[in-house]
Amino acid sequence: VCSSDLASFDPIGYDAGNYFDGSFDGKGYTITGLYINRPSTTYVALFGYSIGQISNVIIKNATIIGNTYVGALVGFMSSGTVKNSSADAYISGYSQVGGLVGFCFGVSCTISNSFTSNFVNGSGDIGGLLGASYRSLVENSHSNSTVTGSDIVGGLVANLAGDGSNYGRVIDSYALGDVTGSSEVGGLVGRLWDKSKVQYSFSAGNVTGSSSVGGM
């Protein structure tokens, strides 16, 4: 489905009241040339807001422009899953912007066996694979994205957060792309909350920033 203005694709599940809650298997087919130009809009991606299960989706040569909760595959994912999927795209937004998923929310929210090779830019919570993680899991995934932002910028995940006994986790994953920001900039994770966990993971890209800069 395309809107009449700028031939911009209308995201599937475009807000919290109209979310995608099914199961979508891309079966390894490639989606080429996806174009979404909605610079003032929230929940911008192929699936804008999802609580469903998405797998085996390949996105190439895409351009995704939004405001908040922006990604190639999912803008905002609550208690949903993404697995065996990838993105090669130019992605731009203001906050909670990720190469594959903008925001992953909840203990049942998981990204696994997925990767990105993107140019991702924005202001805050900007990540090569995932913008912000709240109590969620990234495993067996990697990013070769070039990431540019201002505050809280990460090569794989920008903001790995949570509360109580449930915090964000990154396991068996890595980032290879260059990361540039101002504060809280990391090759793998930009902001790592105290109880969040990073296990068996690494980064190898160049990291540039002015404060709170590190390889993690």
PDB file of C-alpha atoms in Angstrom:
ATOM      1  CA  VAL A   1       0.000   0.000   0.000  1.00  0.00           C
ATOM      2  CA  CYS A   2       1.388   3.407  -0.970  1.00  0.00           C
ATOM      3  CA  SER A   3       0.175   6.855  -0.051  1.00  0.00           C
ATOM      4  CA  SER A   4      -0.386   9.365  -2.840  1.00  0.00           C
ATOM      5  CA  ASP A   5       2.229  11.767  -1.499  1.00  0.00           C
ATOM      6  CA  LEU A   6       5.861  10.991  -2.332  1.00  0.00           C
ATOM      7  CA  ALA A   7       4.996   7.350  -3.116  1.00  0.00           C
ATOM      8  CA  SER A   8       5.813   6.544   0.509  1.00  0.00           C
ATOM      9  CA  PHE A   9       4.869   3.110   1.847  1.00  0.00           C
ATOM     10  CA  ASP A  10       2.285   3.025   4.633  1.00  0.00           C
ATOM     11  CA  PRO A  11       3.712   0.986   7.546  1.00  0.00           C
ATOM     12  CA  ILE A  12       1.855  -2.183   8.518  1.00  0.00           C
ATOM     13  CA  GLY A  13       0.473  -1.667  12.057  1.00  0.00           C
ATOM     14  CA  TYR A  14       0.865   2.072  12.102  1.00  0.00           C
ATOM     15  CA  ASP A  15       0.217   2.866  15.800  1.00  0.00           C
ATOM     16  CA  ALA A  16      -0.530   1.455  19.270  1.00  0.00           C
ATOM     17  CA  GLY A  17      -4.211   1.060  18.455  1.00  0.00           C
ATOM     18  CA  ASN A  18      -3.624  -0.527  15.058  1.00  0.00           C
ATOM     19  CA  TYR A  19      -0.713  -2.889  15.620  1.00  0.00           C
ATOM     20  CA  PHE A  20       0.411  -6.027  13.816  1.00  0.00           C
ATOM     21  CA  ASP A  21      -0.256  -9.086  16.003  1.00  0.00           C
ATOM     22  CA  GLY A  22       0.065 -11.975  13.567  1.00  0.00           C
ATOM     23  CA  SER A  23       2.875 -14.139  12.247  1.00  0.00           C
ATOM     24  CA  PHE A  24       4.777 -13.145   9.118  1.00  0.00           C
ATOM     25  CA  ASP A  25       7.300 -15.467   7.466  1.00  0.00           C
ATOM     26  CA  GLY A  26       9.135 -13.805   4.590  1.00  0.00           C
ATOM     27  CA  LYS A  27      10.501 -17.204   3.522  1.00  0.00           C
ATOM     28  CA  GLY A  28      13.831 -15.625   2.623  1.00  0.00           C
ATOM     29  CA  TYR A  29      12.474 -13.504  -0.219  1.00  0.00           C
ATOM     30  CA  THR A  30      14.033 -10.058  -0.668  1.00  0.00           C
ATOM     31  CA  ILE A  31      12.156  -6.760  -0.369  1.00  0.00           C
ATOM     32  CA  THR A  32      14.063  -4.279  -2.548  1.00  0.00           C
ATOM     33  CA  GLY A  33      13.700  -0.510  -2.700  1.00  0.00           C
ATOM     34  CA  LEU A  34      11.344  -0.012   0.241  1.00  0.00           C
ATOM     35  CA  TYR A  35      10.794   3.744   0.588  1.00  0.00           C
ATOM     36  CA  ILE A  36       9.170   5.440   3.582  1.00  0.00           C
ATOM     37  CA  ASN A  37       9.445   9.220   3.926  1.00  0.00           C
ATOM     38  CA  ARG A  38       7.575  10.331   7.064  1.00  0.00           C
ATOM     39  CA  PRO A  39       9.928  12.690   8.943  1.00  0.00           C
ATOM     40  CA  SER A  40       7.289  13.860  11.437  1.00  0.00           C
ATOM     41  CA  THR A  41       5.734  10.435  12.117  1.00  0.00           C
ATOM     42  CA  THR A  42       6.077   7.908  14.971  1.00  0.00           C
ATOM     43  CA  TYR A  43       6.283   4.127  14.363  1.00  0.00           C
ATOM     44  CA  VAL A  44       8.020   4.110  10.983  1.00  0.00           C
ATOM     45  CA  ALA A  45       9.243   0.843   9.396  1.00  0.00           C
ATOM     46  CA  LEU A  46       7.883  -1.975   7.257  1.00  0.00           C
ATOM     47  CA  PHE A  47       5.930  -2.900  10.419  1.00  0.00           C
ATOM     48  CA  GLY A  48       5.338   0.296  12.392  1.00  0.00           C
ATOM     49  CA  TYR A  49       4.063  -1.279  15.636  1.00  0.00           C
ATOM     50  CA  SER A  50       4.243  -5.039  16.161  1.00  0.00           C
ATOM     51  CA  ILE A  51       3.476  -7.544  18.907  1.00  0.00           C
ATOM     52  CA  GLY A  52       3.699 -10.443  16.475  1.00  0.00           C
ATOM     53  CA  GLN A  53       6.306 -12.893  15.201  1.00  0.00           C
ATOM     54  CA  ILE A  54       8.344 -11.834  12.162  1.00  0.00           C
ATOM     55  CA  SER A  55      10.939 -14.074  10.528  1.00  0.00           C
ATOM     56  CA  ASN A  56      13.011 -14.667   7.403  1.00  0.00           C
ATOM     57  CA  VAL A  57      12.690 -11.138   5.993  1.00  0.00           C
ATOM     58  CA  ILE A  58      15.456  -9.619   3.849  1.00  0.00           C
ATOM     59  CA  ILE A  59      15.348  -5.875   3.137  1.00  0.00           C
ATOM     60  CA  LYS A  60      17.760  -4.323   0.629  1.00  0.00           C
ATOM     61  CA  ASN A  61      18.353  -0.850  -0.804  1.00  0.00           C
ATOM     62  CA  ALA A  62      15.712   0.707   1.431  1.00  0.00           C
ATOM     63  CA  THR A  63      15.262   4.325   2.531  1.00  0.00           C
ATOM     64  CA  ILE A  64      13.410   4.833   5.814  1.00  0.00           C
ATOM     65  CA  ILE A  65      12.845   8.327   7.245  1.00  0.00           C
ATOM     66  CA  GLY A  66      10.770   8.936  10.365  1.00  0.00           C
ATOM     67  CA  ASN A  67      10.738  10.719  13.706  1.00  0.00           C
ATOM     68  CA  THR A  68      10.513   8.372  16.715  1.00  0.00           C
ATOM     69  CA  TYR A  69      10.552   4.546  16.827  1.00  0.00           C
ATOM     70  CA  VAL A  70      12.143   4.096  13.417  1.00  0.00           C
ATOM     71  CA  GLY A  71      13.667   0.946  11.922  1.00  0.00           C
ATOM     72  CA  ALA A  72      13.943  -0.960   8.659  1.00  0.00           C
ATOM     73  CA  LEU A  73      11.774  -3.882   9.769  1.00  0.00           C
ATOM     74  CA  VAL A  74       9.937  -2.764  12.955  1.00  0.00           C
ATOM     75  CA  GLY A  75       9.559   0.677  14.519  1.00  0.00           C
ATOM     76  CA  PHE A  76       8.212  -0.379  17.939  1.00  0.00           C
ATOM     77  CA  MET A  77       8.047  -4.010  19.029  1.00  0.00           C
ATOM     78  CA  SER A  78       6.262  -5.004  22.254  1.00  0.00           C
ATOM     79  CA  SER A  79       6.536  -8.615  23.390  1.00  0.00           C
ATOM     80  CA  GLY A  80       7.152  -9.664  19.787  1.00  0.00           C
ATOM     81  CA  THR A  81       9.996 -11.441  18.015  1.00  0.00           C
ATOM     82  CA  VAL A  82      12.224 -10.928  15.011  1.00  0.00           C
ATOM     83  CA  LYS A  83      14.442 -13.756  13.802  1.00  0.00           C
ATOM     84  CA  ASN A  84      16.514 -14.710  10.775  1.00  0.00           C
ATOM     85  CA  SER A  85      16.087 -11.262   9.219  1.00  0.00           C
ATOM     86  CA  SER A  86      18.359  -8.575   7.780  1.00  0.00           C
ATOM     87  CA  ALA A  87      18.413  -5.029   6.455  1.00  0.00           C
ATOM     88  CA  ASP A  88      20.573  -3.017   4.064  1.00  0.00           C
ATOM     89  CA  ALA A  89      19.189   0.509   4.230  1.00  0.00           C
ATOM     90  CA  TYR A  90      19.542   4.227   4.838  1.00  0.00           C
ATOM     91  CA  ILE A  91      17.638   5.004   8.037  1.00  0.00           C
ATOM     92  CA  SER A  92      17.109   8.416   9.583  1.00  0.00           C
ATOM     93  CA  GLY A  93      15.038   9.648  12.528  1.00  0.00           C
ATOM     94  CA  TYR A  94      15.097  11.694  15.700  1.00  0.00           C
ATOM     95  CA  SER A  95      15.071   9.150  18.546  1.00  0.00           C
ATOM     96  CA  GLN A  96      14.774   5.396  19.179  1.00  0.00           C
ATOM     97  CA  VAL A  97      16.168   4.648  15.739  1.00  0.00           C
ATOM     98  CA  GLY A  98      17.648   1.249  14.858  1.00  0.00           C
ATOM     99  CA  GLY A  99      18.989  -0.454  11.776  1.00  0.00           C
ATOM    100  CA  LEU A 100      16.447  -3.260  12.139  1.00  0.00           C
ATOM    101  CA  VAL A 101      14.176  -2.303  15.083  1.00  0.00           C
ATOM    102  CA  GLY A 102      13.673   1.098  16.709  1.00  0.00           C
ATOM    103  CA  PHE A 103      12.509  -0.010  20.176  1.00  0.00           C
ATOM    104  CA  CYS A 104      12.188  -3.513  21.658  1.00  0.00           C
ATOM    105  CA  PHE A 105       9.998  -3.467  24.782  1.00  0.00           C
ATOM    106  CA  GLY A 106       9.388  -6.251  27.298  1.00  0.00           C
ATOM    107  CA  VAL A 107      10.802  -9.546  28.521  1.00  0.00           C
ATOM    108  CA  SER A 108       9.209 -11.432  25.632  1.00  0.00           C
ATOM    109  CA  CYS A 109      10.714  -9.109  23.027  1.00  0.00           C
ATOM    110  CA  THR A 110      13.559 -10.863  21.199  1.00  0.00           C
ATOM    111  CA  ILE A 111      15.775 -10.244  18.174  1.00  0.00           C
ATOM    112  CA  SER A 112      17.772 -13.297  17.122  1.00  0.00           C
ATOM    113  CA  ASN A 113      19.912 -14.547  14.235  1.00  0.00           C
ATOM    114  CA  SER A 114      19.600 -11.215  12.435  1.00  0.00           C
ATOM    115  CA  PHE A 115      21.981  -8.610  11.013  1.00  0.00           C
ATOM    116  CA  THR A 116      22.217  -5.167   9.436  1.00  0.00           C
ATOM    117  CA  SER A 117      24.495  -3.299   7.051  1.00  0.00           C
ATOM    118  CA  ASN A 118      23.062   0.204   7.110  1.00  0.00           C
ATOM    119  CA  PHE A 119      23.685   3.904   7.414  1.00  0.00           C
ATOM    120  CA  VAL A 120      21.742   4.934  10.541  1.00  0.00           C
ATOM    121  CA  ASN A 121      21.543   8.490  11.838  1.00  0.00           C
ATOM    122  CA  GLY A 122      19.523  10.551  14.287  1.00  0.00           C
ATOM    123  CA  SER A 123      19.745  12.315  17.636  1.00  0.00           C
ATOM    124  CA  GLY A 124      19.194  10.091  20.697  1.00  0.00           C
ATOM    125  CA  ASP A 125      19.060   6.305  21.170  1.00  0.00           C
ATOM    126  CA  ILE A 126      20.539   5.489  17.756  1.00  0.00           C
ATOM    127  CA  GLY A 127      21.753   1.906  17.169  1.00  0.00           C
ATOM    128  CA  GLY A 128      23.085  -0.135  14.276  1.00  0.00           C
ATOM    129  CA  LEU A 129      20.676  -3.022  14.925  1.00  0.00           C
ATOM    130  CA  LEU A 130      18.381  -1.755  17.711  1.00  0.00           C
ATOM    131  CA  GLY A 131      17.776   1.750  19.015  1.00  0.00           C
ATOM    132  CA  ALA A 132      16.546   1.043  22.543  1.00  0.00           C
ATOM    133  CA  SER A 133      16.038  -2.177  24.482  1.00  0.00           C
ATOM    134  CA  TYR A 134      13.861  -2.334  27.591  1.00  0.00           C
ATOM    135  CA  ARG A 135      14.024  -5.708  29.367  1.00  0.00           C
ATOM    136  CA  SER A 136      14.502  -7.431  26.005  1.00  0.00           C
ATOM    137  CA  LEU A 137      17.030  -9.778  24.383  1.00  0.00           C
ATOM    138  CA  VAL A 138      19.364  -9.586  21.384  1.00  0.00           C
ATOM    139  CA  GLU A 139      21.177 -12.828  20.587  1.00  0.00           C
ATOM    140  CA  ASN A 140      23.244 -14.331  17.786  1.00  0.00           C
ATOM    141  CA  SER A 141      23.001 -11.090  15.825  1.00  0.00           C
ATOM    142  CA  HIS A 142      25.401  -8.525  14.382  1.00  0.00           C
ATOM    143  CA  SER A 143      25.643  -5.138  12.736  1.00  0.00           C
ATOM    144  CA  ASN A 144      28.013  -3.751  10.150  1.00  0.00           C
ATOM    145  CA  SER A 145      26.164  -0.434  10.126  1.00  0.00           C
ATOM    146  CA  THR A 146      27.695   3.025  10.138  1.00  0.00           C
ATOM    147  CA  VAL A 147      25.936   4.838  12.986  1.00  0.00           C
ATOM    148  CA  THR A 148      25.807   8.588  13.648  1.00  0.00           C
ATOM    149  CA  GLY A 149      23.911  10.336  16.427  1.00  0.00           C
ATOM    150  CA  SER A 150      24.198  12.769  19.312  1.00  0.00           C
ATOM    151  CA  ASP A 151      23.471  11.170  22.697  1.00  0.00           C
ATOM    152  CA  ILE A 152      23.324   7.417  23.453  1.00  0.00           C
ATOM    153  CA  VAL A 153      24.687   5.891  20.261  1.00  0.00           C
ATOM    154  CA  GLY A 154      25.743   2.254  19.809  1.00  0.00           C
ATOM    155  CA  GLY A 155      27.096   0.087  17.032  1.00  0.00           C
ATOM    156  CA  LEU A 156      24.643  -2.699  17.893  1.00  0.00           C
ATOM    157  CA  VAL A 157      22.245  -1.333  20.555  1.00  0.00           C
ATOM    158  CA  ALA A 158      22.076   2.281  21.689  1.00  0.00           C
ATOM    159  CA  ASN A 159      20.357   1.904  25.071  1.00  0.00           C
ATOM    160  CA  LEU A 160      20.291  -1.416  26.967  1.00  0.00           C
ATOM    161  CA  ALA A 161      17.873  -0.817  29.852  1.00  0.00           C
ATOM    162  CA  GLY A 162      15.348  -2.403  32.208  1.00  0.00           C
ATOM    163  CA  ASP A 163      14.109  -2.454  35.792  1.00  0.00           C
ATOM    164  CA  GLY A 164      13.436  -4.763  38.727  1.00  0.00           C
ATOM    165  CA  SER A 165      14.941  -8.165  37.968  1.00  0.00           C
ATOM    166  CA  ASN A 166      14.552  -7.845  34.202  1.00  0.00           C
ATOM    167  CA  TYR A 167      17.183  -5.926  32.300  1.00  0.00           C
ATOM    168  CA  GLY A 168      18.319  -5.831  28.683  1.00  0.00           C
ATOM    169  CA  ARG A 169      20.637  -8.559  27.413  1.00  0.00           C
ATOM    170  CA  VAL A 170      23.006  -8.951  24.485  1.00  0.00           C
ATOM    171  CA  ILE A 171      24.394 -12.454  23.953  1.00  0.00           C
ATOM    172  CA  ASP A 172      26.692 -13.903  21.243  1.00  0.00           C
ATOM    173  CA  SER A 173      26.517 -10.750  19.124  1.00  0.00           C
ATOM    174  CA  TYR A 174      28.896  -8.194  17.618  1.00  0.00           C
ATOM    175  CA  ALA A 175      29.221  -4.866  15.788  1.00  0.00           C
ATOM    176  CA  LEU A 176      31.818  -3.954  13.151  1.00  0.00           C
ATOM    177  CA  GLY A 177      30.709  -0.534  11.892  1.00  0.00           C
ATOM    178  CA  ASP A 178      32.012   2.914  12.790  1.00  0.00           C
ATOM    179  CA  VAL A 179      30.071   4.846  15.450  1.00  0.00           C
ATOM    180  CA  THR A 180      30.044   8.633  15.901  1.00  0.00           C
ATOM    181  CA  GLY A 181      28.234  10.680  18.532  1.00  0.00           C
ATOM    182  CA  SER A 182      28.609  13.218  21.307  1.00  0.00           C
ATOM    183  CA  SER A 183      27.985  11.519  24.665  1.00  0.00           C
ATOM    184  CA  GLU A 184      27.471   7.893  25.726  1.00  0.00           C
ATOM    185  CA  VAL A 185      28.880   6.416  22.540  1.00  0.00           C
ATOM    186  CA  GLY A 186      29.914   2.764  22.277  1.00  0.00           C
ATOM    187  CA  GLY A 187      31.125   0.373  19.620  1.00  0.00           C
ATOM    188  CA  LEU A 188      28.599  -2.219  20.807  1.00  0.00           C
ATOM    189  CA  VAL A 189      26.284  -0.457  23.330  1.00  0.00           C
ATOM    190  CA  GLY A 190      25.990   3.276  23.976  1.00  0.00           C
ATOM    191  CA  ARG A 191      24.349   3.193  27.427  1.00  0.00           C
ATOM    192  CA  LEU A 192      24.601   0.033  29.532  1.00  0.00           C
ATOM    193  CA  TRP A 193      22.384   0.098  32.614  1.00  0.00           C
ATOM    194  CA  ASP A 194      23.862  -1.369  35.825  1.00  0.00           C
ATOM    195  CA  LYS A 195      22.108  -4.740  35.728  1.00  0.00           C
ATOM    196  CA  SER A 196      21.967  -5.164  31.965  1.00  0.00           C
ATOM    197  CA  LYS A 197      24.139  -7.946  30.577  1.00  0.00           C
ATOM    198  CA  VAL A 198      26.485  -8.272  27.629  1.00  0.00           C
ATOM    199  CA  GLN A 199      27.871 -11.782  27.192  1.00  0.00           C
ATOM    200  CA  TYR A 200      30.175 -13.323  24.572  1.00  0.00           C
ATOM    201  CA  SER A 201      29.937 -10.187  22.420  1.00  0.00           C
ATOM    202  CA  PHE A 202      32.371  -7.647  20.946  1.00  0.00           C
ATOM    203  CA  SER A 203      32.813  -4.616  18.713  1.00  0.00           C
ATOM    204  CA  ALA A 204      35.555  -3.726  16.243  1.00  0.00           C
ATOM    205  CA  GLY A 205      34.562  -0.417  14.605  1.00  0.00           C
ATOM    206  CA  ASN A 206      36.010   3.039  15.156  1.00  0.00           C
ATOM    207  CA  VAL A 207      34.234   4.972  17.925  1.00  0.00           C
ATOM    208  CA  THR A 208      34.236   8.777  18.070  1.00  0.00           C
ATOM    209  CA  GLY A 209      32.636  11.067  20.676  1.00  0.00           C
ATOM    210  CA  SER A 210      33.281  13.776  23.247  1.00  0.00           C
ATOM    211  CA  SER A 211      32.216  12.181  26.557  1.00  0.00           C
ATOM    212  CA  SER A 212      31.459   8.705  27.956  1.00  0.00           C
ATOM    213  CA  VAL A 213      33.025   7.030  24.920  1.00  0.00           C
ATOM    214  CA  GLY A 214      34.089   3.394  24.869  1.00  0.00           C
ATOM    215  CA  GLY A 215      34.457   0.158  22.991  1.00  0.00           C
ATOM    216  CA  MET A 216      31.412  -1.309  24.748  1.00  0.00           C
TER     217      MET A 216
END
